[in-house]
Amino acid sequence: MPTPKLKAIIRRIDDLPTLPRTVFRISEMINNPRSSARDLAQVITDDQVLTARLLRLVNSSFYGFPQRITTVTAAIVLLGFESIRNLLLTTSVFDVFAGRRHDRQKARENLWDHSLGCAVAARVIGKHIRHEKTEELFVCALLHDIGKIVAMVYAPEDYDRATRKAEQENMLLRDAEADLLEYTHTETGRMLAERWNLPAMVADVIYYHHTPEQAGAFAKEAAIVHLADIFCRALQLGSGGDNRIPSLNSAAWDRIAIRKADIATIMTEIESAYSDISTFTDAATAAPSV
Amino acid sequence: MRRILLKDARIDMVLAADVHNGQDMLLLKKGVALTEKSLRMLKSWGVEALRVQEADGASADRPDPGKNQDKIEKAMEARFGDTLADPVMAEICRAAAAIVHERNHLS
């Protein structure tokens, strides 16, 4: 049952930017086995901003293709459907993080870096354990803290109080929220995911990333994002508004079944993949006068 | 002004000249202080050397890398706090300290 405060935020959440319609149309097309690269290119080229970004990204050092790619169809053929969706979703989510207001710019940037770090980490972990849906893991992790953006935009005083308490008492932001407020970022995040009509897996992983053992059908995915969050905090890739490292949920660790001896290798791989991808998102979003 | 290799560049060094990539695209402007992010960006563009301003006096002294590693490990352990009782968390802490140390030295 939502508390009055949470209800007030729900009312205002209608003002939060929606993901561009194009991203939804693209997701639908990718899920349809009969879509061709040409169909997909048609949808993307209808949106000039996405087209410009896509071409900028595929021509960035992250992909390192030797020749300049000038058409969207060529980009799709070279990168594949799933990567295109990921890439477009990543840059669209960045818009939500970037916002229009200049206050809390640093906090937003840090949160973006943390989210991207977790997305990369979840994919690396997923690949290591041969999870079938590494692209979905990327999306779940990218959005796991999106509720913090909701708070930053619609309840900035609450967000400031909670981050201050988390810092002063060296506690997790979620625990500070639970102490001070009537809601936590996992609840607001799930609400936003539902409003965006994102898959149930994404909404549940957002809600349960601190309590993965309760995530039911998506317990494994929630466990992976929980571990990715710990890896990212340890590696100091961005910041989610608190400095503490959460303790590892032992049921989650057992469920993922990684060997302790492989931790250093996995973390090194995360560091390297993050370094590549953060450069490419900088290229996608930076002002022309960098 | 001195010319240094990217692998010797450190956070907070100030650029004494613009940095371009191989295609002559401007990556960073003169006067900018290097950050962890910009060092990563330069590395990914394949930049090998850059010109930085001379540091003044004592700050030009290089920190002793061994001492620095100790500092990183201590700070990392403080952030992990009592979670270190879990051997898996202790291993994550150890691996993270090694990676962060390596990152700061980009070697």
mmCIF file of C-alpha atoms in Angstrom:
data_model
loop_
_atom_site.group_PDB
_atom_site.id
_atom_site.type_symbol
_atom_site.label_atom_id
_atom_site.label_comp_id
_atom_site.label_asym_id
_atom_site.label_seq_id
_atom_site.Cartn_x
_atom_site.Cartn_y
_atom_site.Cartn_z
ATOM 1 C CA MET A 1 0.000 0.000 0.000
ATOM 2 C CA PRO A 2 1.698 3.262 -1.073
ATOM 3 C CA THR A 3 2.175 5.869 1.651
ATOM 4 C CA PRO A 4 0.827 9.435 1.090
ATOM 5 C CA LYS A 5 4.304 10.692 0.273
ATOM 6 C CA LEU A 6 4.853 7.952 -2.279
ATOM 7 C CA LYS A 7 1.429 8.668 -3.769
ATOM 8 C CA ALA A 8 2.398 12.318 -4.180
ATOM 9 C CA ILE A 9 5.499 11.239 -6.084
ATOM 10 C CA ILE A 10 3.422 8.871 -8.222
ATOM 11 C CA ARG A 11 1.241 11.808 -9.240
ATOM 12 C CA ARG A 12 4.259 13.849 -10.252
ATOM 13 C CA ILE A 13 6.007 10.979 -11.992
ATOM 14 C CA ASP A 14 3.733 11.591 -14.953
ATOM 15 C CA ASP A 15 5.921 14.607 -15.680
ATOM 16 C CA LEU A 16 9.100 12.575 -15.851
ATOM 17 C CA PRO A 17 10.493 12.217 -19.370
ATOM 18 C CA THR A 18 9.331 9.104 -21.140
ATOM 19 C CA LEU A 19 11.696 7.005 -23.173
ATOM 20 C CA PRO A 20 11.491 8.051 -26.821
ATOM 21 C CA ARG A 21 8.750 6.217 -28.702
ATOM 22 C CA THR A 22 11.340 5.131 -31.204
ATOM 23 C CA VAL A 23 13.101 3.015 -28.588
ATOM 24 C CA PHE A 24 9.845 1.125 -27.944
ATOM 25 C CA ARG A 25 9.169 0.641 -31.635
ATOM 26 C CA ILE A 26 12.703 -0.634 -32.072
ATOM 27 C CA SER A 27 12.313 -3.042 -29.148
ATOM 28 C CA GLU A 28 9.135 -4.416 -30.678
ATOM 29 C CA MET A 29 10.771 -4.873 -34.063
ATOM 30 C CA ILE A 30 13.758 -6.654 -32.563
ATOM 31 C CA ASN A 31 11.430 -9.065 -30.770
ATOM 32 C CA ASN A 32 9.715 -9.842 -34.057
ATOM 33 C CA PRO A 33 11.692 -12.528 -35.899
ATOM 34 C CA ARG A 34 10.365 -11.326 -39.255
ATOM 35 C CA SER A 35 11.912 -7.838 -38.999
ATOM 36 C CA SER A 36 14.775 -7.144 -41.374
ATOM 37 C CA ALA A 37 17.713 -4.767 -41.041
ATOM 38 C CA ARG A 38 16.022 -2.585 -43.636
ATOM 39 C CA ASP A 39 12.765 -2.332 -41.578
ATOM 40 C CA LEU A 40 14.741 -1.412 -38.496
ATOM 41 C CA ALA A 41 16.803 1.171 -40.379
ATOM 42 C CA GLN A 42 13.563 2.786 -41.553
ATOM 43 C CA VAL A 43 12.375 3.305 -37.973
ATOM 44 C CA ILE A 44 15.711 4.638 -36.762
ATOM 45 C CA THR A 45 16.159 7.077 -39.639
ATOM 46 C CA ASP A 46 12.725 8.561 -38.852
ATOM 47 C CA ASP A 47 14.391 9.962 -35.739
ATOM 48 C CA GLN A 48 17.182 12.310 -36.698
ATOM 49 C CA VAL A 49 18.722 12.572 -33.237
ATOM 50 C CA LEU A 50 18.975 8.811 -32.822
ATOM 51 C CA THR A 51 20.372 8.454 -36.330
ATOM 52 C CA ALA A 52 23.080 11.029 -35.692
ATOM 53 C CA ARG A 53 23.993 9.378 -32.392
ATOM 54 C CA LEU A 54 24.062 5.911 -33.814
ATOM 55 C CA LEU A 55 26.416 6.903 -36.618
ATOM 56 C CA ARG A 56 28.608 8.825 -34.210
ATOM 57 C CA LEU A 57 28.838 5.808 -31.934
ATOM 58 C CA VAL A 58 29.616 3.214 -34.564
ATOM 59 C CA ASN A 59 32.336 5.507 -35.860
ATOM 60 C CA SER A 60 33.826 6.007 -32.387
ATOM 61 C CA SER A 61 36.986 4.354 -31.144
ATOM 62 C CA PHE A 62 34.872 1.941 -29.089
ATOM 63 C CA TYR A 63 34.056 -0.104 -32.175
ATOM 64 C CA GLY A 64 37.195 0.763 -34.097
ATOM 65 C CA PHE A 65 35.900 -0.147 -37.567
ATOM 66 C CA PRO A 66 38.604 0.681 -40.085
ATOM 67 C CA GLN A 67 36.251 2.452 -42.500
ATOM 68 C CA ARG A 68 33.717 5.171 -41.921
ATOM 69 C CA ILE A 69 30.161 3.806 -41.596
ATOM 70 C CA THR A 70 27.749 6.213 -43.201
ATOM 71 C CA THR A 71 24.405 4.409 -43.295
ATOM 72 C CA VAL A 72 22.164 3.091 -40.550
ATOM 73 C CA THR A 73 21.633 -0.183 -42.458
ATOM 74 C CA ALA A 74 25.385 -0.800 -42.526
ATOM 75 C CA ALA A 75 25.572 -0.089 -38.776
ATOM 76 C CA ILE A 76 22.801 -2.619 -38.079
ATOM 77 C CA VAL A 77 24.390 -5.308 -40.215
ATOM 78 C CA LEU A 78 27.782 -4.782 -38.567
ATOM 79 C CA LEU A 79 26.611 -4.567 -34.959
ATOM 80 C CA GLY A 80 23.517 -6.766 -34.869
ATOM 81 C CA PHE A 81 19.984 -6.050 -33.638
ATOM 82 C CA GLU A 82 20.596 -6.583 -29.922
ATOM 83 C CA SER A 83 23.586 -4.261 -29.772
ATOM 84 C CA ILE A 84 21.675 -1.552 -31.612
ATOM 85 C CA ARG A 85 18.821 -1.743 -29.130
ATOM 86 C CA ASN A 86 21.246 -1.574 -26.204
ATOM 87 C CA LEU A 87 23.049 1.303 -27.677
ATOM 88 C CA LEU A 88 19.916 3.326 -28.367
ATOM 89 C CA LEU A 89 18.459 2.543 -24.957
ATOM 90 C CA THR A 90 21.718 3.568 -23.275
ATOM 91 C CA THR A 91 21.835 6.938 -24.983
ATOM 92 C CA SER A 92 18.098 7.531 -24.357
ATOM 93 C CA VAL A 93 18.426 6.754 -20.667
ATOM 94 C CA PHE A 94 21.317 9.191 -20.604
ATOM 95 C CA ASP A 95 18.880 11.947 -21.623
ATOM 96 C CA VAL A 96 16.782 11.214 -18.568
ATOM 97 C CA PHE A 97 19.886 11.369 -16.401
ATOM 98 C CA ALA A 98 21.123 14.543 -18.051
ATOM 99 C CA GLY A 99 17.864 16.397 -17.382
ATOM 100 C CA ARG A 100 17.265 20.033 -18.081
ATOM 101 C CA ARG A 101 18.236 21.507 -14.769
ATOM 102 C CA HIS A 102 21.811 22.178 -13.878
ATOM 103 C CA ASP A 103 21.627 21.541 -10.164
ATOM 104 C CA ARG A 104 22.933 18.250 -8.854
ATOM 105 C CA GLN A 105 24.815 17.865 -12.116
ATOM 106 C CA LYS A 106 27.727 16.165 -10.393
ATOM 107 C CA ALA A 107 25.460 13.767 -8.494
ATOM 108 C CA ARG A 108 23.711 12.832 -11.729
ATOM 109 C CA GLU A 109 26.975 12.255 -13.544
ATOM 110 C CA ASN A 110 28.222 10.071 -10.706
ATOM 111 C CA LEU A 111 24.996 8.107 -10.724
ATOM 112 C CA TRP A 112 25.218 7.674 -14.475
ATOM 113 C CA ASP A 113 28.786 6.347 -14.169
ATOM 114 C CA HIS A 114 27.663 3.980 -11.422
ATOM 115 C CA SER A 115 24.725 2.744 -13.513
ATOM 116 C CA LEU A 116 26.838 2.222 -16.601
ATOM 117 C CA GLY A 117 29.469 0.455 -14.491
ATOM 118 C CA CYS A 118 26.828 -1.908 -13.104
ATOM 119 C CA ALA A 119 25.446 -2.555 -16.585
ATOM 120 C CA VAL A 120 28.888 -3.531 -17.841
ATOM 121 C CA ALA A 121 29.567 -5.600 -14.729
ATOM 122 C CA ALA A 122 26.247 -7.466 -15.010
ATOM 123 C CA ARG A 123 27.013 -8.329 -18.614
ATOM 124 C CA VAL A 124 30.521 -9.529 -17.769
ATOM 125 C CA ILE A 125 29.179 -11.680 -14.901
ATOM 126 C CA GLY A 126 26.386 -12.966 -17.168
ATOM 127 C CA LYS A 127 28.857 -13.981 -19.854
ATOM 128 C CA HIS A 128 31.095 -15.655 -17.299
ATOM 129 C CA ILE A 129 28.294 -17.899 -16.043
ATOM 130 C CA ARG A 130 26.835 -18.301 -19.545
ATOM 131 C CA HIS A 131 23.547 -16.641 -18.707
ATOM 132 C CA GLU A 132 21.268 -16.675 -21.755
ATOM 133 C CA LYS A 133 20.157 -13.059 -21.497
ATOM 134 C CA THR A 134 23.235 -10.903 -21.072
ATOM 135 C CA GLU A 135 21.695 -7.993 -23.006
ATOM 136 C CA GLU A 136 18.688 -7.942 -20.654
ATOM 137 C CA LEU A 137 21.059 -8.046 -17.688
ATOM 138 C CA PHE A 138 22.760 -4.972 -19.109
ATOM 139 C CA VAL A 139 19.426 -3.119 -19.224
ATOM 140 C CA CYS A 140 18.311 -4.240 -15.723
ATOM 141 C CA ALA A 141 21.595 -3.074 -14.213
ATOM 142 C CA LEU A 142 21.641 0.162 -16.185
ATOM 143 C CA LEU A 143 18.273 1.048 -14.650
ATOM 144 C CA HIS A 144 18.656 -0.490 -11.166
ATOM 145 C CA ASP A 145 19.077 2.893 -9.437
ATOM 146 C CA ILE A 146 16.720 4.910 -11.659
ATOM 147 C CA GLY A 147 14.557 5.556 -8.565
ATOM 148 C CA LYS A 148 17.316 7.820 -7.279
ATOM 149 C CA ILE A 149 16.802 10.074 -10.307
ATOM 150 C CA VAL A 150 13.094 10.231 -9.500
ATOM 151 C CA ALA A 151 13.950 11.415 -5.992
ATOM 152 C CA MET A 152 16.542 13.915 -7.249
ATOM 153 C CA VAL A 153 13.963 15.466 -9.577
ATOM 154 C CA TYR A 154 10.736 15.254 -7.577
ATOM 155 C CA ALA A 155 11.789 15.166 -3.953
ATOM 156 C CA PRO A 156 15.220 16.861 -3.921
ATOM 157 C CA GLU A 157 14.998 17.784 -0.220
ATOM 158 C CA ASP A 158 14.321 14.142 0.644
ATOM 159 C CA TYR A 159 17.214 13.032 -1.528
ATOM 160 C CA ASP A 160 19.592 15.541 0.093
ATOM 161 C CA ARG A 161 18.547 14.524 3.603
ATOM 162 C CA ALA A 162 19.005 10.845 2.813
ATOM 163 C CA THR A 163 22.411 11.262 1.141
ATOM 164 C CA ARG A 164 23.575 13.461 4.025
ATOM 165 C CA LYS A 165 22.551 10.851 6.573
ATOM 166 C CA ALA A 166 24.137 8.077 4.515
ATOM 167 C CA GLU A 167 27.396 10.013 4.397
ATOM 168 C CA GLN A 168 27.452 11.092 8.045
ATOM 169 C CA GLU A 169 26.611 7.682 9.406
ATOM 170 C CA ASN A 170 28.408 5.647 6.736
ATOM 171 C CA MET A 171 25.301 3.700 5.813
ATOM 172 C CA LEU A 172 23.648 2.591 2.574
ATOM 173 C CA LEU A 173 21.393 5.192 0.975
ATOM 174 C CA ARG A 174 18.561 2.683 1.013
ATOM 175 C CA ASP A 175 18.836 2.291 4.799
ATOM 176 C CA ALA A 176 18.949 6.079 5.229
ATOM 177 C CA GLU A 177 15.836 6.375 3.038
ATOM 178 C CA ALA A 178 14.064 3.693 5.069
ATOM 179 C CA ASP A 179 14.895 5.557 8.302
ATOM 180 C CA LEU A 180 13.973 9.053 7.146
ATOM 181 C CA LEU A 181 11.402 8.751 4.392
ATOM 182 C CA GLU A 182 8.293 6.765 3.653
ATOM 183 C CA TYR A 183 9.740 5.213 0.512
ATOM 184 C CA THR A 184 13.028 3.973 -0.964
ATOM 185 C CA HIS A 185 14.599 4.288 -4.406
ATOM 186 C CA THR A 186 13.762 0.654 -5.147
ATOM 187 C CA GLU A 187 10.030 1.474 -4.907
ATOM 188 C CA THR A 188 10.182 4.663 -6.993
ATOM 189 C CA GLY A 189 12.398 2.860 -9.517
ATOM 190 C CA ARG A 190 9.915 0.044 -9.951
ATOM 191 C CA MET A 191 7.098 2.550 -10.385
ATOM 192 C CA LEU A 192 8.993 4.291 -13.137
ATOM 193 C CA ALA A 193 9.811 0.992 -14.872
ATOM 194 C CA GLU A 194 6.118 0.123 -14.829
ATOM 195 C CA ARG A 195 5.222 3.518 -16.205
ATOM 196 C CA TRP A 196 7.722 2.972 -19.009
ATOM 197 C CA ASN A 197 6.135 -0.437 -19.666
ATOM 198 C CA LEU A 198 9.501 -2.124 -19.249
ATOM 199 C CA PRO A 199 9.505 -5.932 -18.918
ATOM 200 C CA ALA A 200 8.644 -7.477 -15.528
ATOM 201 C CA MET A 201 12.237 -8.688 -15.224
ATOM 202 C CA VAL A 202 13.527 -5.108 -15.248
ATOM 203 C CA ALA A 203 10.928 -3.847 -12.752
ATOM 204 C CA ASP A 204 11.583 -6.748 -10.356
ATOM 205 C CA VAL A 205 15.361 -6.522 -10.533
ATOM 206 C CA ILE A 206 15.136 -2.790 -9.750
ATOM 207 C CA TYR A 207 12.899 -3.529 -6.760
ATOM 208 C CA TYR A 208 14.905 -6.442 -5.380
ATOM 209 C CA HIS A 209 18.508 -5.516 -6.096
ATOM 210 C CA HIS A 210 19.204 -5.107 -2.362
ATOM 211 C CA THR A 211 17.173 -8.212 -1.422
ATOM 212 C CA PRO A 212 17.772 -10.562 -4.382
ATOM 213 C CA GLU A 213 16.623 -13.693 -2.579
ATOM 214 C CA GLN A 214 13.053 -12.314 -2.622
ATOM 215 C CA ALA A 215 12.931 -11.743 -6.392
ATOM 216 C CA GLY A 216 11.040 -14.959 -7.193
ATOM 217 C CA ALA A 217 11.312 -15.870 -10.880
ATOM 218 C CA PHE A 218 14.082 -13.308 -11.378
ATOM 219 C CA ALA A 219 16.146 -14.205 -8.315
ATOM 220 C CA LYS A 220 19.175 -15.076 -10.438
ATOM 221 C CA GLU A 221 19.075 -11.816 -12.409
ATOM 222 C CA ALA A 222 18.580 -9.810 -9.190
ATOM 223 C CA ALA A 223 21.533 -11.702 -7.678
ATOM 224 C CA ILE A 224 23.734 -10.816 -10.650
ATOM 225 C CA VAL A 225 22.845 -7.103 -10.415
ATOM 226 C CA HIS A 226 23.411 -7.226 -6.636
ATOM 227 C CA LEU A 227 26.925 -8.593 -7.203
ATOM 228 C CA ALA A 228 27.532 -6.142 -10.071
ATOM 229 C CA ASP A 229 26.622 -3.301 -7.681
ATOM 230 C CA ILE A 230 29.200 -4.540 -5.141
ATOM 231 C CA PHE A 231 31.909 -4.886 -7.820
ATOM 232 C CA CYS A 232 31.230 -1.351 -9.101
ATOM 233 C CA ARG A 233 31.308 0.208 -5.678
ATOM 234 C CA ALA A 234 34.534 -1.623 -4.905
ATOM 235 C CA LEU A 235 36.065 -0.409 -8.177
ATOM 236 C CA GLN A 236 34.738 3.114 -7.516
ATOM 237 C CA LEU A 237 33.075 3.375 -10.915
ATOM 238 C CA GLY A 238 30.880 6.416 -10.284
ATOM 239 C CA SER A 239 28.785 6.722 -7.163
ATOM 240 C CA GLY A 240 25.191 6.012 -6.258
ATOM 241 C CA GLY A 241 25.041 8.684 -3.546
ATOM 242 C CA ASP A 242 26.602 6.633 -0.749
ATOM 243 C CA ASN A 243 30.081 5.358 -0.129
ATOM 244 C CA ARG A 244 29.443 2.141 1.707
ATOM 245 C CA ILE A 245 29.906 -1.311 0.218
ATOM 246 C CA PRO A 246 26.829 -3.497 0.817
ATOM 247 C CA SER A 247 27.414 -6.901 2.357
ATOM 248 C CA LEU A 248 27.152 -9.831 -0.003
ATOM 249 C CA ASN A 249 23.910 -11.775 0.140
ATOM 250 C CA SER A 250 25.109 -15.352 0.590
ATOM 251 C CA ALA A 251 22.062 -16.902 -1.112
ATOM 252 C CA ALA A 252 22.740 -14.654 -4.127
ATOM 253 C CA TRP A 253 26.400 -15.671 -4.205
ATOM 254 C CA ASP A 254 25.479 -19.375 -4.083
ATOM 255 C CA ARG A 255 22.898 -18.887 -6.825
ATOM 256 C CA ILE A 256 25.356 -17.235 -9.216
ATOM 257 C CA ALA A 257 27.967 -19.926 -8.464
ATOM 258 C CA ILE A 258 31.160 -18.097 -9.362
ATOM 259 C CA ARG A 259 34.424 -19.468 -8.001
ATOM 260 C CA LYS A 260 36.180 -17.173 -5.539
ATOM 261 C CA ALA A 261 39.369 -17.689 -7.535
ATOM 262 C CA ASP A 262 37.719 -16.071 -10.586
ATOM 263 C CA ILE A 263 36.792 -12.801 -8.864
ATOM 264 C CA ALA A 264 39.982 -10.925 -9.770
ATOM 265 C CA THR A 265 39.712 -11.974 -13.444
ATOM 266 C CA ILE A 266 36.073 -10.914 -13.664
ATOM 267 C CA MET A 267 36.767 -7.571 -11.999
ATOM 268 C CA THR A 268 39.700 -6.878 -14.315
ATOM 269 C CA GLU A 269 37.450 -7.590 -17.270
ATOM 270 C CA ILE A 270 34.810 -5.190 -15.873
ATOM 271 C CA GLU A 271 37.444 -2.478 -15.480
ATOM 272 C CA SER A 272 38.534 -2.862 -19.075
ATOM 273 C CA ALA A 273 35.010 -3.070 -20.553
ATOM 274 C CA TYR A 274 33.909 -0.051 -18.534
ATOM 275 C CA SER A 275 36.853 1.950 -19.709
ATOM 276 C CA ASP A 276 35.877 1.255 -23.344
ATOM 277 C CA ILE A 277 32.163 1.861 -22.993
ATOM 278 C CA SER A 278 32.404 5.008 -20.868
ATOM 279 C CA THR A 279 34.538 6.555 -23.595
ATOM 280 C CA PHE A 280 31.934 5.691 -26.188
ATOM 281 C CA THR A 281 29.072 7.166 -24.187
ATOM 282 C CA ASP A 282 31.137 10.296 -23.604
ATOM 283 C CA ALA A 283 31.481 10.537 -27.369
ATOM 284 C CA ALA A 284 27.740 10.041 -27.819
ATOM 285 C CA THR A 285 26.650 12.686 -25.410
ATOM 286 C CA ALA A 286 29.439 15.214 -25.134
ATOM 287 C CA ALA A 287 28.877 18.737 -26.353
ATOM 288 C CA PRO A 288 30.602 19.353 -29.708
ATOM 289 C CA SER A 289 33.118 21.701 -28.094
ATOM 290 C CA VAL A 290 34.643 19.081 -25.736
ATOM 291 C CA MET B 1 56.215 22.728 -19.998
ATOM 292 C CA ARG B 2 57.384 19.160 -20.396
ATOM 293 C CA ARG B 3 56.465 16.350 -22.722
ATOM 294 C CA ILE B 4 55.487 13.121 -21.012
ATOM 295 C CA LEU B 5 54.262 9.741 -22.134
ATOM 296 C CA LEU B 6 50.617 9.005 -21.428
ATOM 297 C CA LYS B 7 51.608 6.147 -19.143
ATOM 298 C CA ASP B 8 53.412 8.653 -16.928
ATOM 299 C CA ALA B 9 50.478 11.086 -16.863
ATOM 300 C CA ARG B 10 48.721 11.497 -13.516
ATOM 301 C CA ILE B 11 45.399 12.841 -12.334
ATOM 302 C CA ASP B 12 45.472 16.642 -11.697
ATOM 303 C CA MET B 13 48.363 17.326 -14.074
ATOM 304 C CA VAL B 14 47.489 20.407 -16.158
ATOM 305 C CA LEU B 15 47.775 20.300 -19.950
ATOM 306 C CA ALA B 16 50.211 22.798 -21.449
ATOM 307 C CA ALA B 17 48.965 22.201 -25.017
ATOM 308 C CA ASP B 18 45.812 20.987 -26.778
ATOM 309 C CA VAL B 19 45.614 17.216 -27.326
ATOM 310 C CA HIS B 20 44.376 15.861 -30.672
ATOM 311 C CA ASN B 21 43.738 12.347 -31.907
ATOM 312 C CA GLY B 22 45.233 10.876 -35.072
ATOM 313 C CA GLN B 23 42.461 12.455 -37.169
ATOM 314 C CA ASP B 24 43.272 15.881 -35.734
ATOM 315 C CA MET B 25 40.074 16.010 -33.704
ATOM 316 C CA LEU B 26 40.459 18.093 -30.534
ATOM 317 C CA LEU B 27 40.190 15.821 -27.489
ATOM 318 C CA LEU B 28 41.223 18.090 -24.626
ATOM 319 C CA LYS B 29 42.086 21.755 -24.380
ATOM 320 C CA LYS B 30 45.196 23.397 -22.980
ATOM 321 C CA GLY B 31 44.778 24.393 -19.319
ATOM 322 C CA VAL B 32 42.534 21.447 -18.447
ATOM 323 C CA ALA B 33 43.490 19.314 -15.428
ATOM 324 C CA LEU B 34 43.605 15.597 -16.160
ATOM 325 C CA THR B 35 41.012 13.378 -14.529
ATOM 326 C CA GLU B 36 40.650 9.638 -14.283
ATOM 327 C CA LYS B 37 38.032 9.848 -17.034
ATOM 328 C CA SER B 38 40.127 11.971 -19.374
ATOM 329 C CA LEU B 39 43.141 9.664 -18.931
ATOM 330 C CA ARG B 40 40.961 6.712 -19.927
ATOM 331 C CA MET B 41 39.634 8.649 -22.899
ATOM 332 C CA LEU B 42 43.141 9.564 -24.100
ATOM 333 C CA LYS B 43 44.231 5.958 -23.716
ATOM 334 C CA SER B 44 41.305 4.705 -25.772
ATOM 335 C CA TRP B 45 42.103 7.179 -28.549
ATOM 336 C CA GLY B 46 45.630 5.841 -28.684
ATOM 337 C CA VAL B 47 47.276 9.099 -27.564
ATOM 338 C CA GLU B 48 50.861 8.320 -26.616
ATOM 339 C CA ALA B 49 52.274 11.570 -25.305
ATOM 340 C CA LEU B 50 51.163 14.991 -24.115
ATOM 341 C CA ARG B 51 52.542 18.269 -22.851
ATOM 342 C CA VAL B 52 51.850 19.220 -19.270
ATOM 343 C CA GLN B 53 52.701 22.225 -17.124
ATOM 344 C CA GLU B 54 55.585 21.965 -14.686
ATOM 345 C CA ALA B 55 54.357 21.268 -11.185
ATOM 346 C CA ASP B 56 55.648 23.726 -8.592
ATOM 347 C CA GLY B 57 58.238 22.808 -6.019
ATOM 348 C CA ALA B 58 57.556 19.933 -3.717
ATOM 349 C CA SER B 59 54.419 18.755 -5.500
ATOM 350 C CA ALA B 60 56.618 17.698 -8.427
ATOM 351 C CA ASP B 61 57.979 14.876 -6.307
ATOM 352 C CA ARG B 62 56.552 11.571 -7.338
ATOM 353 C CA PRO B 63 54.790 9.677 -4.601
ATOM 354 C CA ASP B 64 56.416 6.395 -3.776
ATOM 355 C CA PRO B 65 54.287 3.761 -5.568
ATOM 356 C CA GLY B 66 54.633 1.213 -2.744
ATOM 357 C CA LYS B 67 53.410 3.717 -0.207
ATOM 358 C CA ASN B 68 50.582 4.668 -2.524
ATOM 359 C CA GLN B 69 49.437 1.057 -2.806
ATOM 360 C CA ASP B 70 49.341 0.799 0.989
ATOM 361 C CA LYS B 71 47.187 3.900 1.105
ATOM 362 C CA ILE B 72 44.751 2.497 -1.488
ATOM 363 C CA GLU B 73 44.479 -0.804 0.378
ATOM 364 C CA LYS B 74 43.824 0.935 3.695
ATOM 365 C CA ALA B 75 41.149 3.203 2.171
ATOM 366 C CA MET B 76 39.543 0.229 0.438
ATOM 367 C CA GLU B 77 39.440 -1.802 3.666
ATOM 368 C CA ALA B 78 37.834 1.133 5.478
ATOM 369 C CA ARG B 79 35.069 1.254 2.851
ATOM 370 C CA PHE B 80 34.441 -2.483 3.139
ATOM 371 C CA GLY B 81 34.257 -2.251 6.952
ATOM 372 C CA ASP B 82 32.842 -5.297 8.689
ATOM 373 C CA THR B 83 31.854 -6.994 5.414
ATOM 374 C CA LEU B 84 35.514 -8.140 5.273
ATOM 375 C CA ALA B 85 34.646 -10.960 7.682
ATOM 376 C CA ASP B 86 33.173 -12.669 4.600
ATOM 377 C CA PRO B 87 36.085 -14.302 2.703
ATOM 378 C CA VAL B 88 34.430 -13.524 -0.666
ATOM 379 C CA MET B 89 34.202 -9.821 0.233
ATOM 380 C CA ALA B 90 37.833 -9.897 1.387
ATOM 381 C CA GLU B 91 38.818 -11.252 -2.029
ATOM 382 C CA ILE B 92 36.729 -8.548 -3.812
ATOM 383 C CA CYS B 93 38.453 -5.907 -1.666
ATOM 384 C CA ARG B 94 41.915 -7.257 -2.484
ATOM 385 C CA ALA B 95 41.191 -7.443 -6.226
ATOM 386 C CA ALA B 96 39.648 -3.943 -6.270
ATOM 387 C CA ALA B 97 42.653 -2.388 -4.496
ATOM 388 C CA ALA B 98 45.024 -3.925 -7.041
ATOM 389 C CA ILE B 99 42.936 -2.708 -10.003
ATOM 390 C CA VAL B 100 42.504 0.828 -8.631
ATOM 391 C CA HIS B 101 46.254 1.037 -7.990
ATOM 392 C CA GLU B 102 46.963 -0.084 -11.544
ATOM 393 C CA ARG B 103 44.410 2.406 -12.932
ATOM 394 C CA ASN B 104 46.012 5.318 -11.080
ATOM 395 C CA HIS B 105 49.328 4.472 -12.663
ATOM 396 C CA LEU B 106 48.020 3.469 -16.085
ATOM 397 C CA SER B 107 51.051 1.264 -16.577
#
